[in-house]
Amino acid sequence: MVATNNTNYDRQSELKAFDDTKEGVKGLVDAGITEVPRIFHQPPDKYIMNRNFDSEATQFSIPLIDLEGLEFDSPTKRNEIVAKVGEASETWGFFQISNHGIPVGVLEEMKDSVRGFFEQDTQVKKQFYNRDPLKPVGYNSNFDLYRSPATNWRDTFRCYMAPNPAKPEDMPEVFRDILIEYSKQVMKIGEVVV
């Protein structure tokens, strides 16, 4: 979607109107919109047109760290993994982990429960709507809504689980229990690799 030039366009007013609904992108979809609102149109300079890229130069691979064998308390294996984590963090800033030990059932339940949150009635989700990044629990559309040149077509939920986790009673009921369990599993990995 490409933004058009219109001197009557008041982006800030449209952003505020969208934000004030506290319904997010899902609210637009549920309302049956037939046209994507202008706040979601990407500026033309965001598109790269007619450029030839060397396919070899544009190929990259996110570091993958395999934790297989770590459960046998091998100091050598642990040191090797810690070194890989350090290198990937320093070089890339992130990495993937395989054989992490989080049960597939926990992963699937977490995904299903998060989807369940976003599919809830709007009035339930509105209880969690805020733009305060210091609050441990929050739901909104685009954390950078008022600063970004174009709004992304997404809704976001955040819940800080470390170092000072949100209180269980402040978490959405739809995924409270699995979020706590998932966080315990992730923290176990963190204790091993850091």
PDB file of C-alpha atoms in Angstrom:
ATOM      1  CA  MET A   1       0.000   0.000   0.000  1.00  0.00           C
ATOM      2  CA  VAL A   2       1.473   3.347  -1.036  1.00  0.00           C
ATOM      3  CA  ALA A   3       0.659   6.633   0.660  1.00  0.00           C
ATOM      4  CA  THR A   4      -0.859   9.333  -1.484  1.00  0.00           C
ATOM      5  CA  ASN A   5      -0.192  13.037  -1.205  1.00  0.00           C
ATOM      6  CA  ASN A   6      -3.134  14.945   0.267  1.00  0.00           C
ATOM      7  CA  THR A   7      -2.844  18.253   2.082  1.00  0.00           C
ATOM      8  CA  ASN A   8      -6.122  17.580   3.967  1.00  0.00           C
ATOM      9  CA  TYR A   9      -4.783  14.423   5.591  1.00  0.00           C
ATOM     10  CA  ASP A  10      -4.435  14.831   9.367  1.00  0.00           C
ATOM     11  CA  ARG A  11      -2.450  11.755  10.372  1.00  0.00           C
ATOM     12  CA  GLN A  12      -2.288  12.618  14.081  1.00  0.00           C
ATOM     13  CA  SER A  13      -6.074  12.944  14.325  1.00  0.00           C
ATOM     14  CA  GLU A  14      -6.567   9.628  12.544  1.00  0.00           C
ATOM     15  CA  LEU A  15      -4.004   7.936  14.810  1.00  0.00           C
ATOM     16  CA  LYS A  16      -5.721   9.295  17.911  1.00  0.00           C
ATOM     17  CA  ALA A  17      -9.151   8.218  16.666  1.00  0.00           C
ATOM     18  CA  PHE A  18      -7.813   4.710  15.991  1.00  0.00           C
ATOM     19  CA  ASP A  19      -6.031   4.533  19.360  1.00  0.00           C
ATOM     20  CA  ASP A  20      -9.035   5.861  21.285  1.00  0.00           C
ATOM     21  CA  THR A  21     -11.161   2.913  20.145  1.00  0.00           C
ATOM     22  CA  LYS A  22      -8.803   0.567  22.043  1.00  0.00           C
ATOM     23  CA  GLU A  23      -9.889  -2.104  19.577  1.00  0.00           C
ATOM     24  CA  GLY A  24      -6.726  -2.367  17.492  1.00  0.00           C
ATOM     25  CA  VAL A  25      -6.420  -3.889  14.044  1.00  0.00           C
ATOM     26  CA  LYS A  26      -8.699  -6.784  14.992  1.00  0.00           C
ATOM     27  CA  GLY A  27     -11.395  -4.215  15.753  1.00  0.00           C
ATOM     28  CA  LEU A  28     -11.084  -2.825  12.228  1.00  0.00           C
ATOM     29  CA  VAL A  29     -11.369  -6.307  10.745  1.00  0.00           C
ATOM     30  CA  ASP A  30     -14.331  -7.188  12.965  1.00  0.00           C
ATOM     31  CA  ALA A  31     -16.037  -3.933  11.901  1.00  0.00           C
ATOM     32  CA  GLY A  32     -15.819  -5.125   8.297  1.00  0.00           C
ATOM     33  CA  ILE A  33     -13.704  -2.340   6.832  1.00  0.00           C
ATOM     34  CA  THR A  34     -13.439  -2.496   3.063  1.00  0.00           C
ATOM     35  CA  GLU A  35     -10.431  -0.215   2.669  1.00  0.00           C
ATOM     36  CA  VAL A  36      -7.188  -0.078   4.625  1.00  0.00           C
ATOM     37  CA  PRO A  37      -7.071   3.228   6.573  1.00  0.00           C
ATOM     38  CA  ARG A  38      -4.388   5.701   5.490  1.00  0.00           C
ATOM     39  CA  ILE A  39      -2.485   5.432   8.763  1.00  0.00           C
ATOM     40  CA  PHE A  40      -1.420   1.967   7.576  1.00  0.00           C
ATOM     41  CA  HIS A  41      -0.166   3.118   4.169  1.00  0.00           C
ATOM     42  CA  GLN A  42       3.613   2.827   3.938  1.00  0.00           C
ATOM     43  CA  PRO A  43       5.549   5.853   2.608  1.00  0.00           C
ATOM     44  CA  PRO A  44       6.870   5.332  -0.947  1.00  0.00           C
ATOM     45  CA  ASP A  45      10.503   5.540   0.210  1.00  0.00           C
ATOM     46  CA  LYS A  46       9.968   2.305   2.181  1.00  0.00           C
ATOM     47  CA  TYR A  47       9.839   0.359  -1.071  1.00  0.00           C
ATOM     48  CA  ILE A  48      12.948  -0.729  -2.912  1.00  0.00           C
ATOM     49  CA  MET A  49      12.193  -0.769  -6.593  1.00  0.00           C
ATOM     50  CA  ASN A  50      14.221  -1.975  -9.557  1.00  0.00           C
ATOM     51  CA  ARG A  51      17.376  -2.752  -7.669  1.00  0.00           C
ATOM     52  CA  ASN A  52      19.568  -5.674  -8.542  1.00  0.00           C
ATOM     53  CA  PHE A  53      20.905  -7.514  -5.555  1.00  0.00           C
ATOM     54  CA  ASP A  54      23.696  -9.998  -5.522  1.00  0.00           C
ATOM     55  CA  SER A  55      21.812 -13.002  -4.197  1.00  0.00           C
ATOM     56  CA  GLU A  56      24.917 -14.284  -2.440  1.00  0.00           C
ATOM     57  CA  ALA A  57      25.396 -10.982  -0.615  1.00  0.00           C
ATOM     58  CA  THR A  58      21.792 -10.954   0.618  1.00  0.00           C
ATOM     59  CA  GLN A  59      21.839 -14.494   1.987  1.00  0.00           C
ATOM     60  CA  PHE A  60      22.183 -14.830   5.727  1.00  0.00           C
ATOM     61  CA  SER A  61      21.427 -17.380   8.363  1.00  0.00           C
ATOM     62  CA  ILE A  62      20.263 -16.639  11.885  1.00  0.00           C
ATOM     63  CA  PRO A  63      22.547 -18.434  14.354  1.00  0.00           C
ATOM     64  CA  LEU A  64      21.094 -21.732  15.561  1.00  0.00           C
ATOM     65  CA  ILE A  65      22.332 -23.054  18.894  1.00  0.00           C
ATOM     66  CA  ASP A  66      21.642 -26.714  19.620  1.00  0.00           C
ATOM     67  CA  LEU A  67      21.180 -27.526  23.314  1.00  0.00           C
ATOM     68  CA  GLU A  68      21.176 -31.290  22.743  1.00  0.00           C
ATOM     69  CA  GLY A  69      23.281 -33.060  25.343  1.00  0.00           C
ATOM     70  CA  LEU A  70      23.234 -30.177  27.779  1.00  0.00           C
ATOM     71  CA  GLU A  71      21.031 -32.092  30.208  1.00  0.00           C
ATOM     72  CA  PHE A  72      23.944 -34.441  31.013  1.00  0.00           C
ATOM     73  CA  ASP A  73      25.694 -31.742  33.082  1.00  0.00           C
ATOM     74  CA  SER A  74      28.769 -31.686  30.881  1.00  0.00           C
ATOM     75  CA  PRO A  75      30.881 -28.613  31.758  1.00  0.00           C
ATOM     76  CA  THR A  76      32.524 -28.816  28.325  1.00  0.00           C
ATOM     77  CA  LYS A  77      29.173 -28.826  26.498  1.00  0.00           C
ATOM     78  CA  ARG A  78      27.860 -25.982  28.678  1.00  0.00           C
ATOM     79  CA  ASN A  79      30.967 -23.850  28.056  1.00  0.00           C
ATOM     80  CA  GLU A  80      30.658 -24.496  24.319  1.00  0.00           C
ATOM     81  CA  ILE A  81      27.001 -23.387  24.339  1.00  0.00           C
ATOM     82  CA  VAL A  82      27.688 -20.327  26.501  1.00  0.00           C
ATOM     83  CA  ALA A  83      30.421 -19.288  24.044  1.00  0.00           C
ATOM     84  CA  LYS A  84      28.036 -19.710  21.090  1.00  0.00           C
ATOM     85  CA  VAL A  85      25.356 -17.670  22.882  1.00  0.00           C
ATOM     86  CA  GLY A  86      27.890 -14.929  23.597  1.00  0.00           C
ATOM     87  CA  GLU A  87      29.126 -14.840  20.015  1.00  0.00           C
ATOM     88  CA  ALA A  88      25.619 -14.849  18.520  1.00  0.00           C
ATOM     89  CA  SER A  89      24.464 -12.158  20.932  1.00  0.00           C
ATOM     90  CA  GLU A  90      27.452  -9.960  20.222  1.00  0.00           C
ATOM     91  CA  THR A  91      27.402 -10.473  16.454  1.00  0.00           C
ATOM     92  CA  TRP A  92      23.686 -10.719  15.719  1.00  0.00           C
ATOM     93  CA  GLY A  93      21.866  -9.604  18.853  1.00  0.00           C
ATOM     94  CA  PHE A  94      19.660 -12.702  18.734  1.00  0.00           C
ATOM     95  CA  PHE A  95      19.663 -16.407  17.892  1.00  0.00           C
ATOM     96  CA  GLN A  96      17.478 -19.509  17.641  1.00  0.00           C
ATOM     97  CA  ILE A  97      17.655 -22.474  19.980  1.00  0.00           C
ATOM     98  CA  SER A  98      16.931 -26.094  19.063  1.00  0.00           C
ATOM     99  CA  ASN A  99      16.497 -29.020  21.425  1.00  0.00           C
ATOM    100  CA  HIS A 100      15.630 -26.567  24.203  1.00  0.00           C
ATOM    101  CA  GLY A 101      13.523 -29.060  26.113  1.00  0.00           C
ATOM    102  CA  ILE A 102      10.321 -27.022  26.298  1.00  0.00           C
ATOM    103  CA  PRO A 103       7.567 -29.593  25.793  1.00  0.00           C
ATOM    104  CA  VAL A 104       5.721 -29.241  22.492  1.00  0.00           C
ATOM    105  CA  GLY A 105       2.445 -29.279  24.422  1.00  0.00           C
ATOM    106  CA  VAL A 106       3.506 -26.171  26.346  1.00  0.00           C
ATOM    107  CA  LEU A 107       4.493 -24.393  23.116  1.00  0.00           C
ATOM    108  CA  GLU A 108       1.223 -25.300  21.389  1.00  0.00           C
ATOM    109  CA  GLU A 109      -0.910 -24.337  24.379  1.00  0.00           C
ATOM    110  CA  MET A 110       0.918 -21.008  24.618  1.00  0.00           C
ATOM    111  CA  LYS A 111       0.265 -20.241  20.930  1.00  0.00           C
ATOM    112  CA  ASP A 112      -3.389 -21.293  21.186  1.00  0.00           C
ATOM    113  CA  SER A 113      -3.925 -19.262  24.352  1.00  0.00           C
ATOM    114  CA  VAL A 114      -2.379 -16.104  22.893  1.00  0.00           C
ATOM    115  CA  ARG A 115      -4.573 -16.514  19.820  1.00  0.00           C
ATOM    116  CA  GLY A 116      -7.480 -16.932  22.237  1.00  0.00           C
ATOM    117  CA  PHE A 117      -6.633 -13.607  23.861  1.00  0.00           C
ATOM    118  CA  PHE A 118      -6.769 -11.741  20.554  1.00  0.00           C
ATOM    119  CA  GLU A 119     -10.013 -13.483  19.575  1.00  0.00           C
ATOM    120  CA  GLN A 120     -11.776 -12.512  22.822  1.00  0.00           C
ATOM    121  CA  ASP A 121     -14.548  -9.969  22.984  1.00  0.00           C
ATOM    122  CA  THR A 122     -13.226  -6.435  22.546  1.00  0.00           C
ATOM    123  CA  GLN A 123     -14.518  -5.354  25.960  1.00  0.00           C
ATOM    124  CA  VAL A 124     -12.368  -8.006  27.669  1.00  0.00           C
ATOM    125  CA  LYS A 125      -9.231  -6.952  25.770  1.00  0.00           C
ATOM    126  CA  LYS A 126      -9.844  -3.256  26.476  1.00  0.00           C
ATOM    127  CA  GLN A 127      -9.150  -3.913  30.177  1.00  0.00           C
ATOM    128  CA  PHE A 128      -5.508  -4.449  29.223  1.00  0.00           C
ATOM    129  CA  TYR A 129      -5.163  -1.634  26.671  1.00  0.00           C
ATOM    130  CA  ASN A 130      -2.428   0.855  27.537  1.00  0.00           C
ATOM    131  CA  ARG A 131       0.612   2.566  26.039  1.00  0.00           C
ATOM    132  CA  ASP A 132       2.713   2.652  29.209  1.00  0.00           C
ATOM    133  CA  PRO A 133       5.846   0.523  28.598  1.00  0.00           C
ATOM    134  CA  LEU A 134       6.525   0.515  32.340  1.00  0.00           C
ATOM    135  CA  LYS A 135       3.322  -1.356  33.130  1.00  0.00           C
ATOM    136  CA  PRO A 136       4.063  -5.084  33.276  1.00  0.00           C
ATOM    137  CA  VAL A 137       0.942  -6.022  31.295  1.00  0.00           C
ATOM    138  CA  GLY A 138      -0.397  -4.289  28.209  1.00  0.00           C
ATOM    139  CA  TYR A 139      -2.272  -4.682  24.964  1.00  0.00           C
ATOM    140  CA  ASN A 140      -2.209  -2.179  22.108  1.00  0.00           C
ATOM    141  CA  SER A 141      -1.652  -1.751  18.424  1.00  0.00           C
ATOM    142  CA  ASN A 142       1.885  -0.617  17.591  1.00  0.00           C
ATOM    143  CA  PHE A 143       3.966   0.425  20.581  1.00  0.00           C
ATOM    144  CA  ASP A 144       5.388   3.227  18.415  1.00  0.00           C
ATOM    145  CA  LEU A 145       2.035   4.307  16.989  1.00  0.00           C
ATOM    146  CA  TYR A 146       2.621   8.049  17.293  1.00  0.00           C
ATOM    147  CA  ARG A 147       6.309   8.002  16.284  1.00  0.00           C
ATOM    148  CA  SER A 148       6.390   5.709  13.264  1.00  0.00           C
ATOM    149  CA  PRO A 149       5.894   7.113   9.731  1.00  0.00           C
ATOM    150  CA  ALA A 150       3.387   4.314   9.054  1.00  0.00           C
ATOM    151  CA  THR A 151       1.360   2.122  11.346  1.00  0.00           C
ATOM    152  CA  ASN A 152       1.976  -1.610  11.088  1.00  0.00           C
ATOM    153  CA  TRP A 153      -0.993  -3.923  10.642  1.00  0.00           C
ATOM    154  CA  ARG A 154      -0.673  -5.675  13.997  1.00  0.00           C
ATOM    155  CA  ASP A 155      -1.881  -5.825  17.556  1.00  0.00           C
ATOM    156  CA  THR A 156       0.505  -6.526  20.415  1.00  0.00           C
ATOM    157  CA  PHE A 157       0.294  -7.976  23.894  1.00  0.00           C
ATOM    158  CA  ARG A 158       3.161  -7.710  26.379  1.00  0.00           C
ATOM    159  CA  CYS A 159       3.613  -9.249  29.791  1.00  0.00           C
ATOM    160  CA  TYR A 160       6.891  -8.887  31.631  1.00  0.00           C
ATOM    161  CA  MET A 161       7.833 -12.137  33.320  1.00  0.00           C
ATOM    162  CA  ALA A 162      11.371 -11.274  34.469  1.00  0.00           C
ATOM    163  CA  PRO A 163      13.101  -9.945  36.440  1.00  0.00           C
ATOM    164  CA  ASN A 164       9.939  -8.581  38.118  1.00  0.00           C
ATOM    165  CA  PRO A 165       7.042 -10.634  36.804  1.00  0.00           C
ATOM    166  CA  ALA A 166       3.523  -9.316  36.534  1.00  0.00           C
ATOM    167  CA  LYS A 167       1.146 -10.442  39.268  1.00  0.00           C
ATOM    168  CA  PRO A 168      -0.939 -13.421  38.110  1.00  0.00           C
ATOM    169  CA  GLU A 169      -4.166 -11.559  38.883  1.00  0.00           C
ATOM    170  CA  ASP A 170      -3.072  -8.791  36.473  1.00  0.00           C
ATOM    171  CA  MET A 171      -2.647 -11.240  33.567  1.00  0.00           C
ATOM    172  CA  PRO A 172      -5.452 -12.166  31.165  1.00  0.00           C
ATOM    173  CA  GLU A 173      -7.248 -15.202  32.495  1.00  0.00           C
ATOM    174  CA  VAL A 174      -7.308 -16.826  29.046  1.00  0.00           C
ATOM    175  CA  PHE A 175      -3.581 -17.561  29.189  1.00  0.00           C
ATOM    176  CA  ARG A 176      -2.480 -16.837  32.756  1.00  0.00           C
ATOM    177  CA  ASP A 177      -1.603 -20.421  33.724  1.00  0.00           C
ATOM    178  CA  ILE A 178       0.200 -21.344  30.510  1.00  0.00           C
ATOM    179  CA  LEU A 179       2.105 -18.044  30.463  1.00  0.00           C
ATOM    180  CA  ILE A 180       3.441 -18.783  33.935  1.00  0.00           C
ATOM    181  CA  GLU A 181       4.395 -22.341  32.917  1.00  0.00           C
ATOM    182  CA  TYR A 182       5.980 -21.213  29.643  1.00  0.00           C
ATOM    183  CA  SER A 183       7.980 -18.555  31.490  1.00  0.00           C
ATOM    184  CA  LYS A 184       9.287 -21.150  33.950  1.00  0.00           C
ATOM    185  CA  GLN A 185      10.450 -23.279  31.021  1.00  0.00           C
ATOM    186  CA  VAL A 186      12.175 -20.326  29.333  1.00  0.00           C
ATOM    187  CA  MET A 187      13.856 -19.300  32.594  1.00  0.00           C
ATOM    188  CA  LYS A 188      15.311 -22.815  32.922  1.00  0.00           C
ATOM    189  CA  ILE A 189      16.978 -22.355  29.540  1.00  0.00           C
ATOM    190  CA  GLY A 190      18.274 -18.948  30.584  1.00  0.00           C
ATOM    191  CA  GLU A 191      19.820 -20.383  33.737  1.00  0.00           C
ATOM    192  CA  VAL A 192      21.670 -22.957  31.670  1.00  0.00           C
ATOM    193  CA  VAL A 193      22.998 -20.783  28.858  1.00  0.00           C
ATOM    194  CA  VAL A 194      23.903 -17.583  30.691  1.00  0.00           C
TER     195      VAL A 194
END
